[in-house]
PDB file of C-alpha atoms in Angstrom:
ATOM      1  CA  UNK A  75      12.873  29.656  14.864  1.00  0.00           C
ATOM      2  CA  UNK A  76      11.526  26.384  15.847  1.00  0.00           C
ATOM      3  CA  UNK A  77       8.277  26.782  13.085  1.00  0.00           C
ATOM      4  CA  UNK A  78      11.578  27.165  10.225  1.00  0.00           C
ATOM      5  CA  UNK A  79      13.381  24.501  11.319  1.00  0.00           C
ATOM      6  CA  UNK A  80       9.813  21.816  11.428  1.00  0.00           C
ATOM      7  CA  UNK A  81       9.437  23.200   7.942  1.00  0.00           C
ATOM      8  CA  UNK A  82      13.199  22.665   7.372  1.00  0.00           C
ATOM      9  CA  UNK A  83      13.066  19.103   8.245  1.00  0.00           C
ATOM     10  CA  UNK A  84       9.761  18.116   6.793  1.00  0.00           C
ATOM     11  CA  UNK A  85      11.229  19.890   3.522  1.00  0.00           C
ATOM     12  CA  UNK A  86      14.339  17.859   3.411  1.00  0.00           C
ATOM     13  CA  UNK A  87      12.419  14.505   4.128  1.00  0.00           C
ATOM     14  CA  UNK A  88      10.044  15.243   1.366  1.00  0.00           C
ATOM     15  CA  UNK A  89      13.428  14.915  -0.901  1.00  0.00           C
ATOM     16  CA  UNK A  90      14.377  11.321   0.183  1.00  0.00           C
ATOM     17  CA  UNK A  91      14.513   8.829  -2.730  1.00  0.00           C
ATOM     18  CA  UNK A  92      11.439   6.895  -3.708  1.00  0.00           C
ATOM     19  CA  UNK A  93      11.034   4.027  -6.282  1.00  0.00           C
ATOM     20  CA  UNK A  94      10.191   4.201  -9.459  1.00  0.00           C
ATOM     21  CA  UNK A  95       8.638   1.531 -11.891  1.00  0.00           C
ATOM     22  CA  UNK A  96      12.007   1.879 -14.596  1.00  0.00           C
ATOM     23  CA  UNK A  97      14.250   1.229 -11.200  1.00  0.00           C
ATOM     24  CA  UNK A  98      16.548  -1.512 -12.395  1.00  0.00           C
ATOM     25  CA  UNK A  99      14.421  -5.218 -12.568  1.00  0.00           C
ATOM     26  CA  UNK A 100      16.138  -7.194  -9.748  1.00  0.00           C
ATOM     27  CA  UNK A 101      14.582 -10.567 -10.449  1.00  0.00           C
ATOM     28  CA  UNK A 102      13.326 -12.362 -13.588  1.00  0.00           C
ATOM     29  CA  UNK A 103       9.997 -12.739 -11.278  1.00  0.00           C
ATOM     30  CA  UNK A 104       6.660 -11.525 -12.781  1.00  0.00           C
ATOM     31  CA  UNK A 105       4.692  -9.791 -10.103  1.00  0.00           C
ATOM     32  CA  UNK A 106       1.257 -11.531 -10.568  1.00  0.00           C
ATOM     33  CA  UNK A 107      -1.156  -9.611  -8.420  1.00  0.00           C
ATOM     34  CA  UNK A 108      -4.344 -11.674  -8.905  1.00  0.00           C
ATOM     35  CA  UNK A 109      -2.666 -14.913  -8.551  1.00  0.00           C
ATOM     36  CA  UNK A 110      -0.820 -14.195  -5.315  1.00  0.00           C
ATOM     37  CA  UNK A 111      -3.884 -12.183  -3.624  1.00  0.00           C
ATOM     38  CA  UNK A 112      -6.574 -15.283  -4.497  1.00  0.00           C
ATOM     39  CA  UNK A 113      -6.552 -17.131  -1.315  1.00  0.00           C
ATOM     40  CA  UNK A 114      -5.490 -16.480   1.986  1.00  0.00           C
ATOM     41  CA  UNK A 115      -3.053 -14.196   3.082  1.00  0.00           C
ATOM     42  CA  UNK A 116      -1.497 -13.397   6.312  1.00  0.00           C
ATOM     43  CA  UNK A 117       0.363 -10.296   6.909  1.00  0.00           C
ATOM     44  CA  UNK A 118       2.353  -8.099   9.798  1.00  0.00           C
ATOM     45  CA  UNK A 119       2.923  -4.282   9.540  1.00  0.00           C
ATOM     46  CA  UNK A 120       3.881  -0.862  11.264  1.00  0.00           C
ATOM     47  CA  UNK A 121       3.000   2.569  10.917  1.00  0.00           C
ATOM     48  CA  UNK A 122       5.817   5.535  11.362  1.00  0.00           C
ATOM     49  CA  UNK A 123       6.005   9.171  11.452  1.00  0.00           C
ATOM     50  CA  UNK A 124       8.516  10.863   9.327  1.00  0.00           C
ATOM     51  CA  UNK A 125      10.772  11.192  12.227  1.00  0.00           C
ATOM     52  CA  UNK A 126      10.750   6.903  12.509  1.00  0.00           C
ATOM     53  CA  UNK A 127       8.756   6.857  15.039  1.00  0.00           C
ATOM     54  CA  UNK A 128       6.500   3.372  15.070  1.00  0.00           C
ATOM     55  CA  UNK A 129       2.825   4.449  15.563  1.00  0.00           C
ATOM     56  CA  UNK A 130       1.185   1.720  15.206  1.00  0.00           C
ATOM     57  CA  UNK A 131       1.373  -2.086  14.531  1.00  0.00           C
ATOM     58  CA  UNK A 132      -1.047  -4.405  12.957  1.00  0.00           C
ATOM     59  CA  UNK A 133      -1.683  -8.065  11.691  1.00  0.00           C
ATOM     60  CA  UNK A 134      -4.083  -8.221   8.393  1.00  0.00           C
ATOM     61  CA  UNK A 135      -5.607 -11.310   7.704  1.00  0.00           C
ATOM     62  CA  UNK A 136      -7.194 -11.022   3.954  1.00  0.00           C
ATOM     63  CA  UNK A 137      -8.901 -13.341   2.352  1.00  0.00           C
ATOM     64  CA  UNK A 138      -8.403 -13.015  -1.722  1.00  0.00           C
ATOM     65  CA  UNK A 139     -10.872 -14.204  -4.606  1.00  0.00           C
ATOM     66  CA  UNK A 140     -10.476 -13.517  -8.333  1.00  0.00           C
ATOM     67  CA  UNK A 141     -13.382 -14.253 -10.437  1.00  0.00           C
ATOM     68  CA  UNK A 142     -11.405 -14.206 -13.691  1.00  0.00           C
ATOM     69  CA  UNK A 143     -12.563 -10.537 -13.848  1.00  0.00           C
ATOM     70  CA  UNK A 144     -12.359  -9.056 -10.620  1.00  0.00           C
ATOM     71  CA  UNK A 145      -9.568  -9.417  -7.307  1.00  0.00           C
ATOM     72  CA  UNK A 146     -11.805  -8.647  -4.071  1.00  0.00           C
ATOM     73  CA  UNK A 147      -9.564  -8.383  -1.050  1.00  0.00           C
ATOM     74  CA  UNK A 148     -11.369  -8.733   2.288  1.00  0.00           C
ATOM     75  CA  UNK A 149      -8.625  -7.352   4.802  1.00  0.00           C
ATOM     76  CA  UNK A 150      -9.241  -7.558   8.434  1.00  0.00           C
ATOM     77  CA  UNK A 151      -6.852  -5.613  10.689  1.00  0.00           C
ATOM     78  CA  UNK A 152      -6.107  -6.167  14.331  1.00  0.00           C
ATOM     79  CA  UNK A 153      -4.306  -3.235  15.591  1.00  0.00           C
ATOM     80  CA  UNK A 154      -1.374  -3.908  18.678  1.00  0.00           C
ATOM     81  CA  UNK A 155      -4.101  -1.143  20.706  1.00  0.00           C
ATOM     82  CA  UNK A 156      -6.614  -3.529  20.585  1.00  0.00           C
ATOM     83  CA  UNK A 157      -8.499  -1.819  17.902  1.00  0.00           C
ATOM     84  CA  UNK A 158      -9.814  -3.211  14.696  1.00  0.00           C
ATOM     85  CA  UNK A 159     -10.731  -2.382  11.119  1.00  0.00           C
ATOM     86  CA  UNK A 160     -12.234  -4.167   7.665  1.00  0.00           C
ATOM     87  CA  UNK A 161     -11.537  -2.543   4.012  1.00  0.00           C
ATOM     88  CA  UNK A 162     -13.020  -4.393   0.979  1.00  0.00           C
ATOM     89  CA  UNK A 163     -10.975  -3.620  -2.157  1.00  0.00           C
ATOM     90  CA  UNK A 164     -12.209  -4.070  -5.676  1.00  0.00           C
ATOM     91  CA  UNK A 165      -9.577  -4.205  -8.156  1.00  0.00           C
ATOM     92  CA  UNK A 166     -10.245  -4.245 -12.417  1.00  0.00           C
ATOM     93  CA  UNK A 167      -7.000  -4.988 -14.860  1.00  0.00           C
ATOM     94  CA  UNK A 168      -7.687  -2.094 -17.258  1.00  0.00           C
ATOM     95  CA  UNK A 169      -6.143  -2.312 -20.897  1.00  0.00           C
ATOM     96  CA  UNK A 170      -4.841  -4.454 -23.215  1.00  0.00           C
ATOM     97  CA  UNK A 171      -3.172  -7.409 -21.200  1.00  0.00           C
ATOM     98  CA  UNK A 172       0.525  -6.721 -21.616  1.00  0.00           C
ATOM     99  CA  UNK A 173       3.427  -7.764 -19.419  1.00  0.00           C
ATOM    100  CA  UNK A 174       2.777  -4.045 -17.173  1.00  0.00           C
ATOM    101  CA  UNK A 175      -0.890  -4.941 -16.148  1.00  0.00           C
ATOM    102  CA  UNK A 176      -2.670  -1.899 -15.449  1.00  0.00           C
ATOM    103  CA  UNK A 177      -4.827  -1.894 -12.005  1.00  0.00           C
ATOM    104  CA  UNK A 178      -8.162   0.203 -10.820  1.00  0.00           C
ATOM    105  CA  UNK A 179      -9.866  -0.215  -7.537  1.00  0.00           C
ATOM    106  CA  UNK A 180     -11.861   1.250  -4.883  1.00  0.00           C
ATOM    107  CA  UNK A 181     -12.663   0.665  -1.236  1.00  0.00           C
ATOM    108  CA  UNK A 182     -14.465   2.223   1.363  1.00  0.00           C
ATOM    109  CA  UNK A 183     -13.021   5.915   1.999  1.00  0.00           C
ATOM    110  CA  UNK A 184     -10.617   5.428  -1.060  1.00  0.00           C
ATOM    111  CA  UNK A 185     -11.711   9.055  -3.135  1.00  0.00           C
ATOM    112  CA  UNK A 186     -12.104   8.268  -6.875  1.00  0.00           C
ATOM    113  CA  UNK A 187     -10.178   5.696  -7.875  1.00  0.00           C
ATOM    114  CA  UNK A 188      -7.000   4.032  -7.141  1.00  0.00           C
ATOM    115  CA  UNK A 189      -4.706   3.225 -10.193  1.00  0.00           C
ATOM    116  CA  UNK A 190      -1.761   0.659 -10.219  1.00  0.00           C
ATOM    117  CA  UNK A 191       0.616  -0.705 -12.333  1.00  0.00           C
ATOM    118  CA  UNK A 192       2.533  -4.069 -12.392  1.00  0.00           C
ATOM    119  CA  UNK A 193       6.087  -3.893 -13.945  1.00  0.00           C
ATOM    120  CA  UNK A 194       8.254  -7.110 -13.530  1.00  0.00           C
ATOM    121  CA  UNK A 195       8.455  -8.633  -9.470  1.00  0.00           C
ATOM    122  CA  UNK A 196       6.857  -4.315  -8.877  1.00  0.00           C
ATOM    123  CA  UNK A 197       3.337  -3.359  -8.315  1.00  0.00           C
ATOM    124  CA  UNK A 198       2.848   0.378  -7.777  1.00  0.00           C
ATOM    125  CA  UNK A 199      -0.821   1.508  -6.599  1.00  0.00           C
ATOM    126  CA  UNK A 200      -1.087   5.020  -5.665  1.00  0.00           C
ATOM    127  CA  UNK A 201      -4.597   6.478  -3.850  1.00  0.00           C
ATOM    128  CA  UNK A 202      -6.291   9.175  -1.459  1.00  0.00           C
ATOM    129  CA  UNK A 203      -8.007   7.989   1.156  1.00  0.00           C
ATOM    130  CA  UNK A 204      -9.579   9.082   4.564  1.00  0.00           C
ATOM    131  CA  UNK A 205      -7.854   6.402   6.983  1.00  0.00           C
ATOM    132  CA  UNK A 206      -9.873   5.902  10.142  1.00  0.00           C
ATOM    133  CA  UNK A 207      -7.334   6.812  13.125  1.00  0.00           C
ATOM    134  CA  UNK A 208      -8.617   6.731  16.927  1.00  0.00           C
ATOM    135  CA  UNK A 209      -9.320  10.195  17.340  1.00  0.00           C
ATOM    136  CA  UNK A 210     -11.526  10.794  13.268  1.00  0.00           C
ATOM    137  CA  UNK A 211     -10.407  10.352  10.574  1.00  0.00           C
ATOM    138  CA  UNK A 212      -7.040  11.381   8.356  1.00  0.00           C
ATOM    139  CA  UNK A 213      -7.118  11.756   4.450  1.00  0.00           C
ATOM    140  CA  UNK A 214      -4.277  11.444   3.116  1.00  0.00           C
ATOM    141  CA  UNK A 215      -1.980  10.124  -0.412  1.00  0.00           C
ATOM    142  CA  UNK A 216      -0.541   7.039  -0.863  1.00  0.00           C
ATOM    143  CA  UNK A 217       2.355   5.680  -2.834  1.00  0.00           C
ATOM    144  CA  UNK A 218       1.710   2.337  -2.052  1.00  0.00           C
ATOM    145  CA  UNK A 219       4.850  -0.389  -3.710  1.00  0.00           C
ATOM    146  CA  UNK A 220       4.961  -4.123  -3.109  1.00  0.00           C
ATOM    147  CA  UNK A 221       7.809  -6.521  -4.445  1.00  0.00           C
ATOM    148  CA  UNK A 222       7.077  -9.987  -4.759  1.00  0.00           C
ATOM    149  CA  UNK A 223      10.327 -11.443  -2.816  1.00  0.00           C
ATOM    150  CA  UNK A 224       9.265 -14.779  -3.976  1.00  0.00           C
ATOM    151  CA  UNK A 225       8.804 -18.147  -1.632  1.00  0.00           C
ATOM    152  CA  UNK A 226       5.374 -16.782  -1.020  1.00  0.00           C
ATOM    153  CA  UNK A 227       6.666 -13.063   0.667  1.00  0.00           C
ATOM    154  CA  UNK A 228       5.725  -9.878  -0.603  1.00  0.00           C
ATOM    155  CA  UNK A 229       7.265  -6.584   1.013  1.00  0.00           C
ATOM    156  CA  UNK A 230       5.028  -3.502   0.321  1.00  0.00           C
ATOM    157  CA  UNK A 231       6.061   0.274   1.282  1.00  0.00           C
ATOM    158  CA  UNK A 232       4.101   2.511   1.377  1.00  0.00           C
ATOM    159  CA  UNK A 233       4.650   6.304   1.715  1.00  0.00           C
ATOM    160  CA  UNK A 234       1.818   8.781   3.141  1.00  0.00           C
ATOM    161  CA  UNK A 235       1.558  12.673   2.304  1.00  0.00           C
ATOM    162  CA  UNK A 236      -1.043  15.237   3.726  1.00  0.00           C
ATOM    163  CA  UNK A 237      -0.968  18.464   1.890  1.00  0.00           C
ATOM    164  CA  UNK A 238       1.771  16.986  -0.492  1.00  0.00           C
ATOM    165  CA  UNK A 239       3.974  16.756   2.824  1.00  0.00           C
ATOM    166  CA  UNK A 240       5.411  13.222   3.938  1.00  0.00           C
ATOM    167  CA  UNK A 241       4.074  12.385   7.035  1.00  0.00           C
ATOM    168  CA  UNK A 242       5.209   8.855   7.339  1.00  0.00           C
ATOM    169  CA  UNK A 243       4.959   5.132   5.798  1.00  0.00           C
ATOM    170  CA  UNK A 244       3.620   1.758   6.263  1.00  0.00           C
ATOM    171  CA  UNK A 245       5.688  -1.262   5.990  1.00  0.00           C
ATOM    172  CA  UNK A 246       3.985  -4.771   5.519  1.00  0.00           C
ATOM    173  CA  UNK A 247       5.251  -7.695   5.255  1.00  0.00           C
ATOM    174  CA  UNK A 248       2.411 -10.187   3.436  1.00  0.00           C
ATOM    175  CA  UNK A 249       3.280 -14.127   3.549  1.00  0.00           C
ATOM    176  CA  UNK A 250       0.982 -16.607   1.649  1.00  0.00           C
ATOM    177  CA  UNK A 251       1.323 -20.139   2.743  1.00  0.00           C
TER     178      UNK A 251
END
C-alpha cells in the first residue's frame, strides 16, 4: 500500500504546472543572455525534493565573458556543507538572429548538448546531466527557466526529473552589480 501511494504522489506532482515560452510576456524587457552573463555575477540558491524539502544551499560566484561569438560561464559553487564545485559552460547563439535567440552549450557532465531559447524577459535551457552529489554522481533532466526581473536580478527555476519522474528543483536567485 505504501509503494501505490509513493507512486501516487510522485504521479500527481509530475502534473503540477510548468512554464512555457508562449506564457503571457509580463514585461516589455528583452532577456539578453550574453549581455547580462559578461561580467561578474553573484548568485544564492537551494536545492529541494519534490516533497519541499531544502537539500542543499549554495552561493555561485561566475565570472562571464562573451567574445562576440561565444558566452563562457566560469561558475564556482560553495555548498552550505562545506563542499565545493566548478562547471565551465560554453554557450553558441544558433540561427538567424531574431528577437527568440536560439542557445547551444555544453559543460562538463552535460550529455550532448544543451539547447535554449530566449523569448522576451524568458530564457528556457533544457539539458541531461550527471550532477556530482556527495555520495557519486546523479544524472538527471533539466528544465532550467530564468526571468530577467530587471535592476540587475534574474530568478531561474529549474525543475529536475530522473526516469521522466520529478524529483525536485533548484531555485537561484543571480544579482549582477
Amino acid at each position: 500500500m505504501r509503494v501505490w501511494l509513493g507512486v501516487a504522489i510522485l504521479a500527481l506532482a509530475g502534473c503540477v504546472g510548468k512554464p512555457a515560452l508562449d506564457d503571457a510576456k509580463l514585461s516589455e524587457r528583452d532577456f539578453d543572455l550574453e549581455r547580462y552573463f559578461d561580467g561578474h555575477i553573484a548568485a544564492k540558491g537551494q536545492f529541494q525534493d519534490v516533497f519541499g524539502t531544502v537539500r542543499r544551499r549554495f552561493d555561485v560566484d561566475i565570472q562571464g565573458r562573451w567574445d562576440g561569438e561565444t558566452l563562457t560561464l566560469i561558475e564556482d559553487f560553495a555548498y552550505a556543507d562545506g563542499s565545493t564545485e566548478q562547471r565551465i559552460w560554453r554557450l553558441k547563439k544558433t540561427g538567424p538572429i531574431t528577437a527568440d535567440q536560439a542557445w547551444e552549450g555544453t559543460a562538463a557532465g552535460v550529455i550532448g548538448t544543451a539547447r535554449g531559447q530566449e523569448r522576451g524577459d524568458t530564457f528556457n535551457w533544457t539539458y541531461r546531466i550527471d550532477l556530482p552529489v556527495p555520495d557519486g554522481t546523479l544524472r538527471v533532466d533539466f528544465n532550467d527557466w530564468m526571468w530577467d526581473l530587471g535592476g540587475g536580478t534574474v530568478l531561474n527555476r529549474a525543475y529536475m526529473k530522473k526516469y521522466g519522474v520529478d524529483i525536485g528543483e533548484v531555485i537561484i536567485t543571480f544579482e549582477k552589480p
